[in-house]
PDB file of C-alpha atoms and ligand atoms in Angstrom:
ATOM      1  CA  MET L  39      -2.529 177.973 124.023  1.00 83.00           C
ATOM      2  CA  ALA L  40      -2.188 181.653 124.686  1.00 92.00           C
ATOM      3  CA  LEU L  41      -3.091 184.056 127.440  1.00 96.00           C
ATOM      4  CA  LYS L  42      -5.516 186.821 126.512  1.00 98.00           C
ATOM      5  CA  GLN L  43      -5.982 190.173 128.178  1.00 97.00           C
ATOM      6  CA  ILE L  44      -9.111 190.440 130.311  1.00 98.00           C
ATOM      7  CA  LEU L  45     -11.071 193.651 129.724  1.00 98.00           C
ATOM      8  CA  THR L  46     -12.212 195.541 132.806  1.00 97.00           C
ATOM      9  CA  GLU L  47     -14.985 197.989 133.647  1.00 97.00           C
ATOM     10  CA  PRO L  48     -15.390 200.664 132.355  1.00 97.00           C
ATOM     11  CA  ASP L  49     -14.825 199.248 128.869  1.00 97.00           C
ATOM     12  CA  LYS L  50     -17.624 199.639 126.319  1.00 98.00           C
ATOM     13  CA  ILE L  51     -16.838 196.266 124.749  1.00 98.00           C
ATOM     14  CA  LEU L  52     -18.058 194.556 127.940  1.00 98.00           C
ATOM     15  CA  ARG L  53     -21.480 196.102 127.220  1.00 98.00           C
ATOM     16  CA  GLU L  54     -21.779 194.525 123.764  1.00 98.00           C
ATOM     17  CA  LYS L  55     -24.329 191.796 123.178  1.00 98.00           C
ATOM     18  CA  SER L  56     -22.531 188.641 122.060  1.00 98.00           C
ATOM     19  CA  LEU L  57     -23.555 186.875 118.842  1.00 98.00           C
ATOM     20  CA  LYS L  58     -24.633 183.292 118.379  1.00 98.00           C
ATOM     21  CA  VAL L  59     -21.948 180.884 117.192  1.00 98.00           C
ATOM     22  CA  ASN L  60     -22.723 179.262 113.826  1.00 98.00           C
ATOM     23  CA  GLN L  61     -20.255 176.426 113.982  1.00 97.00           C
ATOM     24  CA  VAL L  62     -18.073 174.854 116.629  1.00 98.00           C
ATOM     25  CA  ASP L  63     -14.879 174.508 114.607  1.00 98.00           C
ATOM     26  CA  GLU L  64     -11.156 174.394 115.340  1.00 98.00           C
ATOM     27  CA  ASP L  65     -10.915 178.170 115.620  1.00 98.00           C
ATOM     28  CA  LEU L  66     -13.652 178.224 118.240  1.00 98.00           C
ATOM     29  CA  GLN L  67     -11.997 175.373 120.146  1.00 98.00           C
ATOM     30  CA  LYS L  68      -8.745 177.356 120.104  1.00 98.00           C
ATOM     31  CA  LEU L  69     -10.620 180.339 121.552  1.00 98.00           C
ATOM     32  CA  MET L  70     -12.053 178.098 124.303  1.00 98.00           C
ATOM     33  CA  ASP L  71      -8.580 176.665 125.060  1.00 98.00           C
ATOM     34  CA  ASP L  72      -7.128 180.185 125.314  1.00 98.00           C
ATOM     35  CA  MET L  73     -10.032 181.299 127.511  1.00 98.00           C
ATOM     36  CA  LEU L  74      -9.458 178.350 129.847  1.00 97.00           C
ATOM     37  CA  GLU L  75      -5.749 179.128 130.179  1.00 97.00           C
ATOM     38  CA  THR L  76      -6.541 182.810 130.762  1.00 98.00           C
ATOM     39  CA  MET L  77      -9.146 181.935 133.412  1.00 97.00           C
ATOM     40  CA  TYR L  78      -6.816 179.566 135.297  1.00 95.00           C
ATOM     41  CA  ALA L  79      -4.017 182.158 135.203  1.00 96.00           C
ATOM     42  CA  ALA L  80      -6.223 184.975 136.506  1.00 96.00           C
ATOM     43  CA  PRO L  81      -7.304 182.954 138.592  1.00 95.00           C
ATOM     44  CA  GLY L  82     -11.056 182.706 138.171  1.00 96.00           C
ATOM     45  CA  ILE L  83     -13.795 180.111 138.046  1.00 97.00           C
ATOM     46  CA  GLY L  84     -15.586 181.309 134.907  1.00 98.00           C
ATOM     47  CA  LEU L  85     -15.051 183.423 131.815  1.00 98.00           C
ATOM     48  CA  ALA L  86     -17.187 184.698 128.947  1.00 98.00           C
ATOM     49  CA  ALA L  87     -15.604 185.311 125.529  1.00 98.00           C
ATOM     50  CA  ILE L  88     -16.552 188.995 125.622  1.00 98.00           C
ATOM     51  CA  GLN L  89     -14.229 189.414 128.645  1.00 98.00           C
ATOM     52  CA  VAL L  90     -11.329 188.752 126.271  1.00 98.00           C
ATOM     53  CA  GLY L  91     -12.895 191.010 123.638  1.00 98.00           C
ATOM     54  CA  VAL L  92     -14.630 188.363 121.520  1.00 98.00           C
ATOM     55  CA  PRO L  93     -18.399 188.966 121.180  1.00 98.00           C
ATOM     56  CA  LYS L  94     -19.397 185.304 120.762  1.00 98.00           C
ATOM     57  CA  ARG L  95     -21.836 183.335 122.895  1.00 98.00           C
ATOM     58  CA  VAL L  96     -19.193 181.173 124.556  1.00 98.00           C
ATOM     59  CA  ILE L  97     -18.596 180.659 128.263  1.00 98.00           C
ATOM     60  CA  ILE L  98     -16.290 178.394 130.209  1.00 98.00           C
ATOM     61  CA  LEU L  99     -16.379 177.412 133.856  1.00 98.00           C
ATOM     62  CA  ASP L 100     -14.352 175.429 136.321  1.00 96.00           C
ATOM     63  CA  ILE L 101     -15.883 175.660 139.739  1.00 93.00           C
ATOM     64  CA  GLY L 102     -13.744 172.808 140.984  1.00 87.00           C
ATOM     65  CA  LEU L 103     -16.351 170.071 141.003  1.00 62.00           C
ATOM     66  CA  ARG L 104     -14.838 166.778 140.060  1.00 55.00           C
ATOM     67  CA  ASP L 105     -15.996 163.216 139.521  1.00 48.00           C
ATOM     68  CA  LYS L 106     -15.994 161.215 142.732  1.00 45.00           C
ATOM     69  CA  SER L 107     -13.931 158.525 140.989  1.00 45.00           C
ATOM     70  CA  GLU L 108     -10.990 160.881 140.368  1.00 48.00           C
ATOM     71  CA  SER L 109      -8.016 160.835 142.678  1.00 48.00           C
ATOM     72  CA  THR L 110      -7.634 163.869 144.907  1.00 51.00           C
ATOM     73  CA  ASN L 111      -3.863 164.166 145.208  1.00 50.00           C
ATOM     74  CA  ASP L 112      -2.949 164.620 141.544  1.00 49.00           C
ATOM     75  CA  GLU L 113      -1.104 167.950 141.423  1.00 45.00           C
ATOM     76  CA  LYS L 114      -2.504 168.991 138.048  1.00 42.00           C
ATOM     77  CA  GLN L 115      -6.017 168.639 139.420  1.00 43.00           C
ATOM     78  CA  VAL L 116      -5.369 171.494 141.819  1.00 45.00           C
ATOM     79  CA  THR L 117      -5.585 174.109 139.085  1.00 51.00           C
ATOM     80  CA  ARG L 118      -7.475 172.208 136.412  1.00 61.00           C
ATOM     81  CA  LYS L 119     -10.264 170.197 137.925  1.00 81.00           C
ATOM     82  CA  ASN L 120     -13.283 170.105 135.730  1.00 91.00           C
ATOM     83  CA  PRO L 121     -13.432 172.518 132.806  1.00 96.00           C
ATOM     84  CA  MET L 122     -16.915 173.002 131.349  1.00 97.00           C
ATOM     85  CA  TYR L 123     -17.602 174.577 127.964  1.00 98.00           C
ATOM     86  CA  PHE L 124     -20.908 176.132 126.917  1.00 98.00           C
ATOM     87  CA  VAL L 125     -21.582 177.418 123.395  1.00 99.00           C
ATOM     88  CA  ASN L 126     -24.868 179.267 122.669  1.00 99.00           C
ATOM     89  CA  PRO L 127     -26.229 178.574 126.175  1.00 98.00           C
ATOM     90  CA  GLU L 128     -29.954 179.176 126.640  1.00 98.00           C
ATOM     91  CA  ILE L 129     -32.041 179.045 129.790  1.00 98.00           C
ATOM     92  CA  ILE L 130     -34.917 176.572 129.484  1.00 98.00           C
ATOM     93  CA  THR L 131     -36.300 177.200 132.977  1.00 98.00           C
ATOM     94  CA  LYS L 132     -35.200 179.023 136.097  1.00 97.00           C
ATOM     95  CA  SER L 133     -36.261 178.288 139.666  1.00 97.00           C
ATOM     96  CA  THR L 134     -38.631 180.729 141.349  1.00 96.00           C
ATOM     97  CA  ASN L 135     -36.555 180.326 144.540  1.00 97.00           C
ATOM     98  CA  ASN L 136     -33.568 182.613 144.873  1.00 98.00           C
ATOM     99  CA  SER L 137     -30.280 182.267 146.665  1.00 97.00           C
ATOM    100  CA  THR L 138     -27.546 184.760 147.439  1.00 98.00           C
ATOM    101  CA  TYR L 139     -23.831 184.397 146.799  1.00 97.00           C
ATOM    102  CA  GLU L 140     -20.961 186.795 147.162  1.00 98.00           C
ATOM    103  CA  GLU L 141     -19.934 187.430 143.563  1.00 98.00           C
ATOM    104  CA  GLY L 142     -16.787 188.789 142.048  1.00 98.00           C
ATOM    105  CA  CYS L 143     -15.835 189.308 138.419  1.00 98.00           C
ATOM    106  CA  LEU L 144     -12.494 189.318 136.628  1.00 98.00           C
ATOM    107  CA  SER L 145     -13.776 192.380 134.740  1.00 98.00           C
ATOM    108  CA  VAL L 146     -14.546 194.178 138.029  1.00 98.00           C
ATOM    109  CA  PRO L 147     -11.261 193.501 139.847  1.00 97.00           C
ATOM    110  CA  GLY L 148     -11.165 193.604 143.623  1.00 96.00           C
ATOM    111  CA  GLN L 149     -14.899 194.201 144.074  1.00 97.00           C
ATOM    112  CA  PHE L 150     -17.351 191.774 145.639  1.00 97.00           C
ATOM    113  CA  ALA L 151     -21.044 191.921 146.459  1.00 98.00           C
ATOM    114  CA  GLU L 152     -23.904 189.698 147.538  1.00 98.00           C
ATOM    115  CA  ILE L 153     -26.141 189.056 144.524  1.00 98.00           C
ATOM    116  CA  GLU L 154     -29.489 187.288 144.531  1.00 98.00           C
ATOM    117  CA  ARG L 155     -30.359 184.982 141.619  1.00 98.00           C
ATOM    118  CA  PRO L 156     -32.603 181.970 140.944  1.00 98.00           C
ATOM    119  CA  ASP L 157     -31.040 179.027 142.809  1.00 97.00           C
ATOM    120  CA  LYS L 158     -31.525 176.524 139.971  1.00 98.00           C
ATOM    121  CA  CYS L 159     -31.502 176.735 136.218  1.00 98.00           C
ATOM    122  CA  HIS L 160     -32.026 174.262 133.410  1.00 98.00           C
ATOM    123  CA  ILE L 161     -29.983 175.163 130.332  1.00 98.00           C
ATOM    124  CA  LYS L 162     -29.294 173.839 126.862  1.00 98.00           C
ATOM    125  CA  TYR L 163     -26.072 174.486 124.972  1.00 98.00           C
ATOM    126  CA  LEU L 164     -23.496 173.002 122.630  1.00 98.00           C
ATOM    127  CA  ASP L 165     -20.453 171.355 124.178  1.00 98.00           C
ATOM    128  CA  TYR L 166     -16.748 171.621 123.171  1.00 98.00           C
ATOM    129  CA  TYR L 167     -17.445 169.309 120.220  1.00 98.00           C
ATOM    130  CA  GLY L 168     -20.619 171.089 119.090  1.00 98.00           C
ATOM    131  CA  GLN L 169     -22.892 168.384 120.516  1.00 98.00           C
ATOM    132  CA  PRO L 170     -26.241 169.565 121.956  1.00 98.00           C
ATOM    133  CA  LYS L 171     -26.444 169.084 125.719  1.00 98.00           C
ATOM    134  CA  GLU L 172     -28.703 169.975 128.639  1.00 98.00           C
ATOM    135  CA  LEU L 173     -27.822 170.597 132.255  1.00 98.00           C
ATOM    136  CA  VAL L 174     -29.754 171.242 135.444  1.00 98.00           C
ATOM    137  CA  ALA L 175     -27.537 173.380 137.666  1.00 97.00           C
ATOM    138  CA  GLU L 176     -27.936 174.421 141.271  1.00 97.00           C
ATOM    139  CA  GLY L 177     -25.926 176.146 143.956  1.00 95.00           C
ATOM    140  CA  MET L 178     -22.641 177.778 142.974  1.00 95.00           C
ATOM    141  CA  LEU L 179     -22.823 176.292 139.462  1.00 96.00           C
ATOM    142  CA  ALA L 180     -26.238 177.869 138.821  1.00 98.00           C
ATOM    143  CA  THR L 181     -24.941 181.232 140.086  1.00 98.00           C
ATOM    144  CA  CYS L 182     -21.855 181.109 137.876  1.00 98.00           C
ATOM    145  CA  ILE L 183     -23.768 180.050 134.753  1.00 98.00           C
ATOM    146  CA  GLN L 184     -26.141 182.999 135.219  1.00 98.00           C
ATOM    147  CA  HIS L 185     -23.235 185.380 135.923  1.00 98.00           C
ATOM    148  CA  GLU L 186     -21.522 184.240 132.688  1.00 98.00           C
ATOM    149  CA  MET L 187     -24.752 184.335 130.653  1.00 98.00           C
ATOM    150  CA  ASP L 188     -25.253 187.937 131.817  1.00 98.00           C
ATOM    151  CA  HIS L 189     -21.880 188.783 130.208  1.00 99.00           C
ATOM    152  CA  LEU L 190     -23.324 187.601 126.863  1.00 98.00           C
ATOM    153  CA  GLU L 191     -25.971 190.337 127.221  1.00 98.00           C
ATOM    154  CA  GLY L 192     -23.466 192.984 128.306  1.00 98.00           C
ATOM    155  CA  ILE L 193     -24.574 192.794 131.949  1.00 98.00           C
ATOM    156  CA  LEU L 194     -22.170 192.896 134.928  1.00 98.00           C
ATOM    157  CA  PHE L 195     -23.053 191.953 138.524  1.00 98.00           C
ATOM    158  CA  ILE L 196     -22.600 195.585 139.607  1.00 98.00           C
ATOM    159  CA  ASP L 197     -25.655 196.436 137.480  1.00 98.00           C
ATOM    160  CA  TYR L 198     -27.780 194.785 140.216  1.00 98.00           C
ATOM    161  CA  LEU L 199     -26.435 197.068 142.949  1.00 98.00           C
ATOM    162  CA  SER L 200     -27.895 200.423 143.981  1.00 98.00           C
ATOM    163  CA  LYS L 201     -26.929 203.370 141.763  1.00 98.00           C
ATOM    164  CA  LEU L 202     -24.747 204.717 144.556  1.00 98.00           C
ATOM    165  CA  LYS L 203     -22.814 201.470 145.152  1.00 98.00           C
ATOM    166  CA  LYS L 204     -22.373 200.904 141.440  1.00 98.00           C
ATOM    167  CA  SER L 205     -21.134 204.433 140.775  1.00 98.00           C
ATOM    168  CA  MET L 206     -18.626 204.184 143.637  1.00 98.00           C
ATOM    169  CA  ILE L 207     -17.204 200.997 142.156  1.00 98.00           C
ATOM    170  CA  VAL L 208     -17.068 202.408 138.610  1.00 97.00           C
ATOM    171  CA  LYS L 209     -15.356 205.551 139.910  1.00 97.00           C
ATOM    172  CA  LYS L 210     -12.740 203.492 141.756  1.00 97.00           C
ATOM    173  CA  LEU L 211     -12.020 201.348 138.694  1.00 97.00           C
ATOM    174  CA  THR L 212     -11.835 204.422 136.438  1.00 96.00           C
ATOM    175  CA  LYS L 213      -9.261 205.988 138.772  1.00 95.00           C
ATOM    176  CA  GLN L 214      -7.223 202.780 138.869  1.00 92.00           C
ATOM    177  CA  LYS L 215      -7.169 202.720 135.066  1.00 89.00           C
ATOM    178  CA  GLU L 216      -6.081 206.372 134.859  1.00 89.00           C
ATOM    179  CA  GLN L 217      -3.200 205.652 137.240  1.00 89.00           C
ATOM    180  CA  LEU L 218      -2.157 202.628 135.176  1.00 85.00           C
ATOM    181  CA  ASP L 219      -2.254 204.768 132.008  1.00 84.00           C
ATOM    182  CA  ARG L 220       0.101 207.286 133.638  1.00 86.00           C
ATOM    183  CA  ILE L 221       2.579 204.545 134.484  1.00 83.00           C
ATOM    184  CA  VAL L 222       2.456 203.180 130.930  1.00 77.00           C
ATOM    185  CA  ILE L 223       3.158 206.667 129.496  1.00 71.00           C
TER     186      ILE L 223
HETATM  187  O1  LIG V 334     -13.893 184.098 139.228  1.00 75.73           O
HETATM  188  C1  LIG V 334     -15.073 184.382 139.394  1.00 75.73           C
HETATM  189  N1  LIG V 334     -15.658 184.123 140.576  1.00 75.73           N
HETATM  190  C2  LIG V 334     -17.031 184.235 140.799  1.00 75.73           C
HETATM  191  C3  LIG V 334     -17.488 184.188 142.111  1.00 75.73           C
HETATM  192  C4  LIG V 334     -18.835 184.280 142.385  1.00 75.73           C
HETATM  193  C5  LIG V 334     -19.733 184.398 141.365  1.00 75.73           C
HETATM  194  C6  LIG V 334     -19.299 184.467 140.049  1.00 75.73           C
HETATM  195  C7  LIG V 334     -17.964 184.380 139.774  1.00 75.73           C
HETATM  196  S1  LIG V 334     -17.428 184.416 138.132  1.00 75.73           S
HETATM  197  C8  LIG V 334     -15.807 185.066 138.320  1.00 75.73           C
HETATM  198  C9  LIG V 334     -15.073 185.046 136.996  1.00 75.73           C
HETATM  199  C10 LIG V 334     -15.784 185.969 136.035  1.00 75.73           C
HETATM  200  O2  LIG V 334     -15.717 187.157 136.079  1.00 75.73           O
HETATM  201  N2  LIG V 334     -16.551 185.428 135.145  1.00 75.73           N
HETATM  202  O3  LIG V 334     -17.256 186.185 134.292  1.00 75.73           O
HETATM  203 NI1  LIG V 335     -17.641 188.020 135.346  1.00 75.73          NI
END
């Protein structure tokens, strides 16, 4: 496994629309393994392939839900609880009820905002082995799935904020990047 660099706003690649995966093969599984390692290292609870510069419709999540049967004091479980892999995810239905969560994004470092989204969603996707699956998600899981699926369309959570709030965040991140560039030079 290998760590990948996570792209941050403003980076035009994050605005690309990701392409459907034709085949879940070894190369794609390697990408998913690398994404998982990168996400755990960040640390984060979700990651879309485009965040590591790969415009494929692949997302991974680990929001820490685990099977009730699993032991709780296994040390490895602290960082790696329940990885979930979604290839070519599609929304079948979304709830008309909304809920609000404070969202963050590894591509928008250090910034958080309350975002309203449908509180449930029913999705279909291919799993790590390319098998078709369906899932009804609610709560934090539903929020994260929608956040990650937005990445596949080139959408970031800051796009839902007012123009003023969004531009302040983009300005801040642009400045941070310029300062980093100066250090690198
Ligand atoms: O790590 C993450 N935390 C998070 C918190 C609330 C709502 C969504 C997220 S996803 C984010 C990781 C990320 O940027 N995924 O694209
Ligand atoms: Ni994100």
